[in-house]
GROMACS .gro file of C-alpha atoms in nm:
model
  385
    1UNK     CA    1   9.480  -1.764  -1.957
    2UNK     CA    2   9.304  -1.536  -2.266
    3UNK     CA    3   9.082  -1.855  -2.302
    4UNK     CA    4   8.992  -1.904  -1.929
    5UNK     CA    5   8.899  -1.513  -1.914
    6UNK     CA    6   8.666  -1.587  -2.225
    7UNK     CA    7   8.499  -1.883  -2.025
    8UNK     CA    8   8.420  -1.705  -1.746
    9UNK     CA    9   8.263  -1.435  -1.958
   10UNK     CA   10   8.051  -1.667  -2.156
   11UNK     CA   11   7.913  -1.818  -1.785
   12UNK     CA   12   7.827  -1.420  -1.647
   13UNK     CA   13   7.622  -1.365  -1.988
   14UNK     CA   14   7.435  -1.677  -1.940
   15UNK     CA   15   7.341  -1.626  -1.574
   16UNK     CA   16   7.264  -1.295  -1.681
   17UNK     CA   17   7.000  -1.390  -1.940
   18UNK     CA   18   6.883  -1.688  -1.719
   19UNK     CA   19   6.806  -1.400  -1.467
   20UNK     CA   20   6.676  -1.114  -1.603
   21UNK     CA   21   6.544  -1.187  -1.986
   22UNK     CA   22   6.360  -1.499  -1.927
   23UNK     CA   23   6.156  -1.408  -1.633
   24UNK     CA   24   6.051  -1.094  -1.799
   25UNK     CA   25   5.991  -1.257  -2.126
   26UNK     CA   26   5.757  -1.517  -1.954
   27UNK     CA   27   5.592  -1.290  -1.758
   28UNK     CA   28   5.547  -1.038  -2.030
   29UNK     CA   29   5.360  -1.351  -2.186
   30UNK     CA   30   5.116  -1.395  -1.915
   31UNK     CA   31   5.041  -1.041  -1.875
   32UNK     CA   32   4.953  -1.034  -2.254
   33UNK     CA   33   4.767  -1.413  -2.187
   34UNK     CA   34   4.532  -1.201  -1.852
   35UNK     CA   35   4.470  -0.930  -2.051
   36UNK     CA   36   4.268  -1.131  -2.362
   37UNK     CA   37   3.879  -1.074  -2.344
   38UNK     CA   38   3.722  -1.392  -2.349
   39UNK     CA   39   3.549  -1.442  -2.688
   40UNK     CA   40   3.155  -1.372  -2.683
   41UNK     CA   41   3.016  -1.714  -2.841
   42UNK     CA   42   2.816  -1.667  -3.169
   43UNK     CA   43   2.489  -1.896  -3.044
   44UNK     CA   44   2.349  -1.892  -3.462
   45UNK     CA   45   2.066  -1.684  -3.295
   46UNK     CA   46   1.668  -1.659  -3.526
   47UNK     CA   47   1.494  -1.386  -3.397
   48UNK     CA   48   1.142  -1.186  -3.416
   49UNK     CA   49   1.126  -0.832  -3.387
   50UNK     CA   50   0.910  -0.662  -3.186
   51UNK     CA   51   0.774  -0.319  -3.436
   52UNK     CA   52   0.941   0.017  -3.304
   53UNK     CA   53   0.617   0.194  -3.162
   54UNK     CA   54   0.649   0.519  -2.971
   55UNK     CA   55   0.556   0.444  -2.636
   56UNK     CA   56   0.499   0.657  -2.305
   57UNK     CA   57   0.627   0.494  -1.927
   58UNK     CA   58   0.495   0.585  -1.636
   59UNK     CA   59   0.619   0.498  -1.281
   60UNK     CA   60   0.416   0.441  -0.997
   61UNK     CA   61   0.306   0.338  -0.669
   62UNK     CA   62  -0.011   0.135  -0.571
   63UNK     CA   63  -0.240   0.353  -0.385
   64UNK     CA   64  -0.595   0.269  -0.235
   65UNK     CA   65  -0.918   0.504  -0.334
   66UNK     CA   66  -0.950   0.610   0.019
   67UNK     CA   67  -0.739   0.605   0.310
   68UNK     CA   68  -0.781   0.711   0.709
   69UNK     CA   69  -0.563   0.668   0.966
   70UNK     CA   70  -0.722   0.762   1.339
   71UNK     CA   71  -0.476   0.954   1.581
   72UNK     CA   72  -0.520   0.902   1.953
   73UNK     CA   73  -0.701   1.212   2.082
   74UNK     CA   74  -0.464   1.400   2.341
   75UNK     CA   75  -0.744   1.506   2.536
   76UNK     CA   76  -0.848   1.190   2.642
   77UNK     CA   77  -0.720   1.071   2.949
   78UNK     CA   78  -0.870   0.684   2.864
   79UNK     CA   79  -0.753   0.433   2.597
   80UNK     CA   80  -0.997   0.417   2.299
   81UNK     CA   81  -1.211   0.069   2.331
   82UNK     CA   82  -1.162  -0.036   1.973
   83UNK     CA   83  -1.481  -0.224   1.838
   84UNK     CA   84  -1.340  -0.388   1.537
   85UNK     CA   85  -1.102  -0.627   1.459
   86UNK     CA   86  -0.718  -0.640   1.210
   87UNK     CA   87  -0.854  -0.734   0.887
   88UNK     CA   88  -1.277  -0.627   0.921
   89UNK     CA   89  -1.389  -0.499   0.622
   90UNK     CA   90  -1.645  -0.294   0.734
   91UNK     CA   91  -1.953  -0.063   0.604
   92UNK     CA   92  -1.999   0.295   0.647
   93UNK     CA   93  -2.126   0.438   0.970
   94UNK     CA   94  -1.990   0.130   1.138
   95UNK     CA   95  -1.859   0.193   1.502
   96UNK     CA   96  -1.478   0.172   1.463
   97UNK     CA   97  -1.369   0.251   1.837
   98UNK     CA   98  -1.498   0.460   2.155
   99UNK     CA   99  -1.342   0.680   2.396
  100UNK     CA  100  -1.512   0.704   2.777
  101UNK     CA  101  -1.452   1.083   2.910
  102UNK     CA  102  -1.364   1.050   3.259
  103UNK     CA  103  -1.518   1.327   3.397
  104UNK     CA  104  -1.804   1.276   3.252
  105UNK     CA  105  -1.855   0.936   3.432
  106UNK     CA  106  -1.792   1.115   3.770
  107UNK     CA  107  -2.114   1.342   3.691
  108UNK     CA  108  -2.329   1.060   3.577
  109UNK     CA  109  -2.209   0.834   3.946
  110UNK     CA  110  -2.307   1.144   4.142
  111UNK     CA  111  -2.638   1.183   3.985
  112UNK     CA  112  -2.626   0.799   4.055
  113UNK     CA  113  -2.579   0.872   4.431
  114UNK     CA  114  -2.817   1.163   4.462
  115UNK     CA  115  -3.070   0.918   4.298
  116UNK     CA  116  -3.010   0.700   4.552
  117UNK     CA  117  -3.069   0.944   4.832
  118UNK     CA  118  -3.373   1.084   4.701
  119UNK     CA  119  -3.488   0.733   4.663
  120UNK     CA  120  -3.391   0.746   5.063
  121UNK     CA  121  -3.560   1.054   5.114
  122UNK     CA  122  -3.899   0.933   4.872
  123UNK     CA  123  -3.949   0.625   5.104
  124UNK     CA  124  -3.884   0.846   5.454
  125UNK     CA  125  -4.164   1.033   5.339
  126UNK     CA  126  -4.377   0.782   5.292
  127UNK     CA  127  -4.312   0.628   5.638
  128UNK     CA  128  -4.384   0.969   5.801
  129UNK     CA  129  -4.688   0.973   5.592
  130UNK     CA  130  -4.765   0.622   5.715
  131UNK     CA  131  -4.709   0.731   6.098
  132UNK     CA  132  -4.919   1.049   6.039
  133UNK     CA  133  -5.261   0.891   5.944
  134UNK     CA  134  -5.191   0.623   6.216
  135UNK     CA  135  -5.192   0.888   6.481
  136UNK     CA  136  -5.483   1.043   6.323
  137UNK     CA  137  -5.659   0.746   6.315
  138UNK     CA  138  -5.595   0.673   6.705
  139UNK     CA  139  -5.682   1.011   6.779
  140UNK     CA  140  -6.019   1.077   6.882
  141UNK     CA  141  -6.204   1.292   6.687
  142UNK     CA  142  -6.254   1.567   6.919
  143UNK     CA  143  -5.906   1.608   7.013
  144UNK     CA  144  -5.772   1.627   6.628
  145UNK     CA  145  -5.597   1.889   6.529
  146UNK     CA  146  -5.629   1.835   6.142
  147UNK     CA  147  -5.819   1.651   5.901
  148UNK     CA  148  -5.706   1.359   5.747
  149UNK     CA  149  -5.683   1.529   5.387
  150UNK     CA  150  -5.477   1.807   5.453
  151UNK     CA  151  -5.222   1.527   5.587
  152UNK     CA  152  -5.221   1.360   5.286
  153UNK     CA  153  -5.190   1.718   5.084
  154UNK     CA  154  -4.864   1.810   5.336
  155UNK     CA  155  -4.760   1.442   5.254
  156UNK     CA  156  -4.783   1.433   4.860
  157UNK     CA  157  -4.665   1.768   4.851
  158UNK     CA  158  -4.332   1.638   5.009
  159UNK     CA  159  -4.361   1.346   4.781
  160UNK     CA  160  -4.411   1.593   4.442
  161UNK     CA  161  -4.102   1.764   4.551
  162UNK     CA  162  -3.894   1.496   4.574
  163UNK     CA  163  -3.986   1.300   4.264
  164UNK     CA  164  -3.935   1.664   4.020
  165UNK     CA  165  -3.544   1.623   4.177
  166UNK     CA  166  -3.557   1.225   4.068
  167UNK     CA  167  -3.682   1.366   3.711
  168UNK     CA  168  -3.417   1.596   3.727
  169UNK     CA  169  -3.111   1.336   3.805
  170UNK     CA  170  -3.264   1.137   3.502
  171UNK     CA  171  -3.281   1.381   3.276
  172UNK     CA  172  -2.928   1.465   3.398
  173UNK     CA  173  -2.791   1.100   3.351
  174UNK     CA  174  -2.966   1.110   3.001
  175UNK     CA  175  -2.767   1.424   2.873
  176UNK     CA  176  -2.428   1.299   3.016
  177UNK     CA  177  -2.463   0.947   2.845
  178UNK     CA  178  -2.522   1.060   2.497
  179UNK     CA  179  -2.143   1.254   2.567
  180UNK     CA  180  -1.981   0.987   2.753
  181UNK     CA  181  -1.878   0.789   2.500
  182UNK     CA  182  -1.767   0.954   2.211
  183UNK     CA  183  -1.789   0.688   1.905
  184UNK     CA  184  -1.552   0.717   1.591
  185UNK     CA  185  -1.718   0.587   1.262
  186UNK     CA  186  -1.619   0.469   0.921
  187UNK     CA  187  -1.728   0.739   0.654
  188UNK     CA  188  -1.616   0.473   0.348
  189UNK     CA  189  -1.625   0.071   0.297
  190UNK     CA  190  -1.300  -0.025   0.437
  191UNK     CA  191  -1.034  -0.289   0.581
  192UNK     CA  192  -0.935  -0.234   0.909
  193UNK     CA  193  -0.570  -0.251   1.031
  194UNK     CA  194  -0.488  -0.227   1.380
  195UNK     CA  195  -0.071  -0.190   1.434
  196UNK     CA  196   0.054  -0.382   1.654
  197UNK     CA  197   0.318  -0.188   1.850
  198UNK     CA  198   0.105   0.067   1.999
  199UNK     CA  199   0.397   0.340   2.075
  200UNK     CA  200   0.266   0.734   2.081
  201UNK     CA  201   0.298   0.753   1.738
  202UNK     CA  202   0.073   0.468   1.650
  203UNK     CA  203  -0.310   0.543   1.516
  204UNK     CA  204  -0.509   0.372   1.684
  205UNK     CA  205  -0.628   0.201   1.346
  206UNK     CA  206  -0.616   0.275   0.958
  207UNK     CA  207  -0.949   0.217   0.752
  208UNK     CA  208  -0.820   0.144   0.331
  209UNK     CA  209  -1.077   0.105   0.035
  210UNK     CA  210  -1.008  -0.265  -0.123
  211UNK     CA  211  -0.995  -0.051  -0.440
  212UNK     CA  212  -0.657   0.034  -0.566
  213UNK     CA  213  -0.523   0.229  -0.859
  214UNK     CA  214  -0.183   0.342  -0.955
  215UNK     CA  215  -0.085   0.699  -0.898
  216UNK     CA  216   0.166   0.805  -1.101
  217UNK     CA  217   0.378   1.093  -1.287
  218UNK     CA  218   0.451   1.216  -1.610
  219UNK     CA  219   0.721   1.457  -1.726
  220UNK     CA  220   0.562   1.741  -1.980
  221UNK     CA  221   0.705   1.609  -2.253
  222UNK     CA  222   0.525   1.323  -2.291
  223UNK     CA  223   0.182   1.487  -2.098
  224UNK     CA  224   0.014   1.586  -2.418
  225UNK     CA  225   0.057   1.223  -2.603
  226UNK     CA  226  -0.145   1.054  -2.344
  227UNK     CA  227  -0.516   1.095  -2.250
  228UNK     CA  228  -0.765   0.977  -1.988
  229UNK     CA  229  -0.891   0.601  -2.087
  230UNK     CA  230  -0.595   0.563  -2.288
  231UNK     CA  231  -0.559   0.159  -2.223
  232UNK     CA  232  -0.239   0.107  -2.040
  233UNK     CA  233  -0.057  -0.209  -1.927
  234UNK     CA  234   0.082  -0.229  -1.589
  235UNK     CA  235   0.404  -0.473  -1.464
  236UNK     CA  236   0.487  -0.508  -1.092
  237UNK     CA  237   0.841  -0.345  -1.072
  238UNK     CA  238   0.909  -0.695  -0.813
  239UNK     CA  239   0.725  -0.987  -0.908
  240UNK     CA  240   0.684  -0.910  -1.296
  241UNK     CA  241   0.283  -0.928  -1.259
  242UNK     CA  242   0.101  -0.781  -1.541
  243UNK     CA  243  -0.203  -0.635  -1.530
  244UNK     CA  244  -0.437  -0.438  -1.783
  245UNK     CA  245  -0.539  -0.077  -1.705
  246UNK     CA  246  -0.564   0.255  -1.779
  247UNK     CA  247  -0.570   0.642  -1.767
  248UNK     CA  248  -0.839   0.778  -1.544
  249UNK     CA  249  -0.686   1.125  -1.456
  250UNK     CA  250  -0.488   1.364  -1.576
  251UNK     CA  251  -0.442   1.637  -1.373
  252UNK     CA  252  -0.338   1.960  -1.616
  253UNK     CA  253  -0.112   2.147  -1.325
  254UNK     CA  254   0.198   2.036  -1.214
  255UNK     CA  255   0.263   2.006  -0.791
  256UNK     CA  256   0.308   2.361  -0.606
  257UNK     CA  257   0.650   2.303  -0.561
  258UNK     CA  258   0.750   2.240  -0.899
  259UNK     CA  259   0.527   2.513  -1.024
  260UNK     CA  260   0.690   2.791  -0.862
  261UNK     CA  261   1.043   2.717  -0.947
  262UNK     CA  262   1.225   3.007  -1.143
  263UNK     CA  263   1.397   2.919  -1.403
  264UNK     CA  264   1.747   2.962  -1.234
  265UNK     CA  265   1.624   2.654  -1.034
  266UNK     CA  266   1.552   2.482  -1.341
  267UNK     CA  267   1.918   2.524  -1.447
  268UNK     CA  268   2.015   2.137  -1.495
  269UNK     CA  269   1.772   2.090  -1.771
  270UNK     CA  270   1.452   1.945  -1.526
  271UNK     CA  271   1.085   1.904  -1.665
  272UNK     CA  272   0.777   1.944  -1.513
  273UNK     CA  273   0.604   1.644  -1.335
  274UNK     CA  274   0.223   1.597  -1.378
  275UNK     CA  275  -0.012   1.373  -1.162
  276UNK     CA  276  -0.175   1.081  -1.300
  277UNK     CA  277  -0.438   0.795  -1.189
  278UNK     CA  278  -0.449   0.483  -1.348
  279UNK     CA  279  -0.723   0.182  -1.296
  280UNK     CA  280  -0.606  -0.182  -1.268
  281UNK     CA  281  -0.812  -0.429  -1.468
  282UNK     CA  282  -0.758  -0.683  -1.157
  283UNK     CA  283  -0.624  -0.708  -0.871
  284UNK     CA  284  -0.473  -1.006  -0.882
  285UNK     CA  285  -0.126  -1.067  -0.734
  286UNK     CA  286  -0.177  -0.648  -0.639
  287UNK     CA  287  -0.102  -0.472  -0.348
  288UNK     CA  288  -0.101  -0.123  -0.139
  289UNK     CA  289   0.233  -0.004  -0.224
  290UNK     CA  290   0.348  -0.192  -0.487
  291UNK     CA  291   0.551  -0.015  -0.704
  292UNK     CA  292   0.431  -0.041  -1.092
  293UNK     CA  293   0.518   0.047  -1.446
  294UNK     CA  294   0.278   0.150  -1.739
  295UNK     CA  295   0.362   0.147  -2.100
  296UNK     CA  296   0.133   0.379  -2.273
  297UNK     CA  297   0.123   0.237  -2.631
  298UNK     CA  298   0.076   0.533  -2.913
  299UNK     CA  299  -0.029   0.487  -3.270
  300UNK     CA  300  -0.145   0.180  -3.348
  301UNK     CA  301  -0.236  -0.099  -3.076
  302UNK     CA  302  -0.247  -0.386  -3.331
  303UNK     CA  303  -0.194  -0.691  -3.121
  304UNK     CA  304   0.158  -0.839  -3.145
  305UNK     CA  305   0.160  -1.203  -3.320
  306UNK     CA  306   0.508  -1.372  -3.177
  307UNK     CA  307   0.596  -1.733  -3.295
  308UNK     CA  308   0.468  -2.011  -3.070
  309UNK     CA  309   0.849  -2.168  -2.997
  310UNK     CA  310   0.988  -1.815  -2.866
  311UNK     CA  311   0.714  -1.857  -2.586
  312UNK     CA  312   0.806  -2.050  -2.242
  313UNK     CA  313   0.619  -2.077  -1.913
  314UNK     CA  314   0.738  -2.170  -1.606
  315UNK     CA  315   0.477  -2.260  -1.373
  316UNK     CA  316   0.208  -2.124  -1.498
  317UNK     CA  317   0.346  -1.730  -1.630
  318UNK     CA  318   0.467  -1.710  -1.986
  319UNK     CA  319   0.776  -1.531  -2.047
  320UNK     CA  320   1.020  -1.480  -2.357
  321UNK     CA  321   1.424  -1.418  -2.379
  322UNK     CA  322   1.540  -1.106  -2.539
  323UNK     CA  323   1.900  -0.958  -2.692
  324UNK     CA  324   1.898  -0.654  -2.489
  325UNK     CA  325   2.225  -0.518  -2.598
  326UNK     CA  326   2.383  -0.844  -2.646
  327UNK     CA  327   2.254  -0.978  -2.281
  328UNK     CA  328   2.037  -1.226  -2.238
  329UNK     CA  329   1.745  -1.114  -2.073
  330UNK     CA  330   1.361  -1.223  -1.959
  331UNK     CA  331   1.049  -1.091  -1.999
  332UNK     CA  332   0.738  -1.178  -1.858
  333UNK     CA  333   0.393  -1.166  -2.076
  334UNK     CA  334   0.011  -1.177  -2.107
  335UNK     CA  335  -0.039  -1.402  -2.437
  336UNK     CA  336  -0.435  -1.420  -2.583
  337UNK     CA  337  -0.561  -1.605  -2.852
  338UNK     CA  338  -0.333  -1.867  -3.069
  339UNK     CA  339  -0.320  -1.806  -3.426
  340UNK     CA  340  -0.153  -2.056  -3.671
  341UNK     CA  341   0.208  -2.116  -3.559
  342UNK     CA  342   0.150  -1.768  -3.296
  343UNK     CA  343   0.015  -1.656  -3.034
  344UNK     CA  344  -0.112  -1.287  -2.964
  345UNK     CA  345   0.114  -1.114  -2.687
  346UNK     CA  346  -0.153  -0.852  -2.486
  347UNK     CA  347   0.138  -0.678  -2.270
  348UNK     CA  348   0.430  -0.733  -2.155
  349UNK     CA  349   0.690  -0.702  -2.441
  350UNK     CA  350   0.870  -0.365  -2.526
  351UNK     CA  351   0.883  -0.168  -2.856
  352UNK     CA  352   1.181  -0.272  -3.080
  353UNK     CA  353   1.259  -0.591  -2.868
  354UNK     CA  354   1.418  -0.837  -3.047
  355UNK     CA  355   1.305  -1.170  -2.913
  356UNK     CA  356   1.524  -1.511  -2.930
  357UNK     CA  357   1.293  -1.729  -3.154
  358UNK     CA  358   1.563  -2.029  -3.159
  359UNK     CA  359   1.897  -2.093  -3.144
  360UNK     CA  360   2.173  -2.335  -3.279
  361UNK     CA  361   2.316  -2.368  -2.899
  362UNK     CA  362   2.172  -2.346  -2.561
  363UNK     CA  363   2.062  -2.003  -2.447
  364UNK     CA  364   1.950  -1.877  -2.104
  365UNK     CA  365   1.872  -1.585  -1.870
  366UNK     CA  366   2.220  -1.368  -1.842
  367UNK     CA  367   2.391  -1.512  -2.091
  368UNK     CA  368   2.602  -1.299  -2.319
  369UNK     CA  369   2.551  -1.313  -2.713
  370UNK     CA  370   2.710  -1.135  -3.011
  371UNK     CA  371   2.541  -0.877  -3.196
  372UNK     CA  372   2.506  -1.046  -3.479
  373UNK     CA  373   2.296  -1.050  -3.846
  374UNK     CA  374   2.032  -1.290  -3.847
  375UNK     CA  375   2.123  -1.665  -3.907
  376UNK     CA  376   1.903  -1.804  -4.185
  377UNK     CA  377   1.803  -2.220  -4.187
  378UNK     CA  378   1.727  -2.461  -3.963
  379UNK     CA  379   1.792  -2.382  -3.617
  380UNK     CA  380   1.744  -2.592  -3.272
  381UNK     CA  381   1.494  -2.431  -3.003
  382UNK     CA  382   1.637  -2.212  -2.765
  383UNK     CA  383   1.677  -2.398  -2.451
  384UNK     CA  384   1.458  -2.318  -2.135
  385UNK     CA  385   1.526  -2.307  -1.790
   0.00000   0.00000   0.00000
């Protein structure tokens, strides 16, 4: 009996272990495995370090030097007649569109009707004049009550009176014609843009100059570091297109709204900003409205020479791969002359960039790499995309 009891107890212990203990142990191992972070692979990278240069960054938007939107004249009941086409480049004083003043048109029509009546009246006077002469010639000399000269004088006076009225109507029409159509002309050379949607708020057309600049802002901390005519490297945020330029204007005063803020309103520690204009050396790949970032290198502007094998080409665009705090990112660059094993990079790089020159294993944009010391020795070139 005692032996039987011990067997039963042993079975219960085994079942308890199978049901409760083993699943927890196995589950714990799985959970531990799931919490393990993947190891970041060491690629054995050779770097080129860009010198640490103080830089000022200016974010801005591409704008035309001159622009004008022509709103509809609410006083006019007529639809403007556009004299140009969408996309046309027009010179100053080119007629863009005209309005017809309907009231003046009615007055001109009334004067034209008056002219028609006066012409008829004049013709009737001539007819009456001719009849009077015929009757005079048919009447015997002793029966004539007046002279031929008197007849001519009377009818000529009537014709002269009608001619005065005709002259007045013609002058009135000429004066009204100068006001019948109100013309709007271009004030500067620019490109015409005609809105496709003709709603109430849409302008008749827009005129924008083809010369573009970047309108940016700089904070008070960086204001004293920059100056007019200082060289700048600019990059289109969306496409990476790069272009050289320079600072063409710096406003000495912040916008009124910012300047009038009290210290209590600046409790968050924000700084005033100042408007800056940057000219562009080239407009290739640049359009009105593009967002751009300008980089101003302070101090030594000596060109940066980067090893040729660190520079890649994709459809004519040059770029390098950079270790950005453990992530591989791409920097589009503009290159200059070649100097032996190096190539001058005019712009596109940032201060203290760690450019990947070569690696033991293939590297591409988006890879995660270790922040380890630079390895020496022979290494295979980094993989091109």
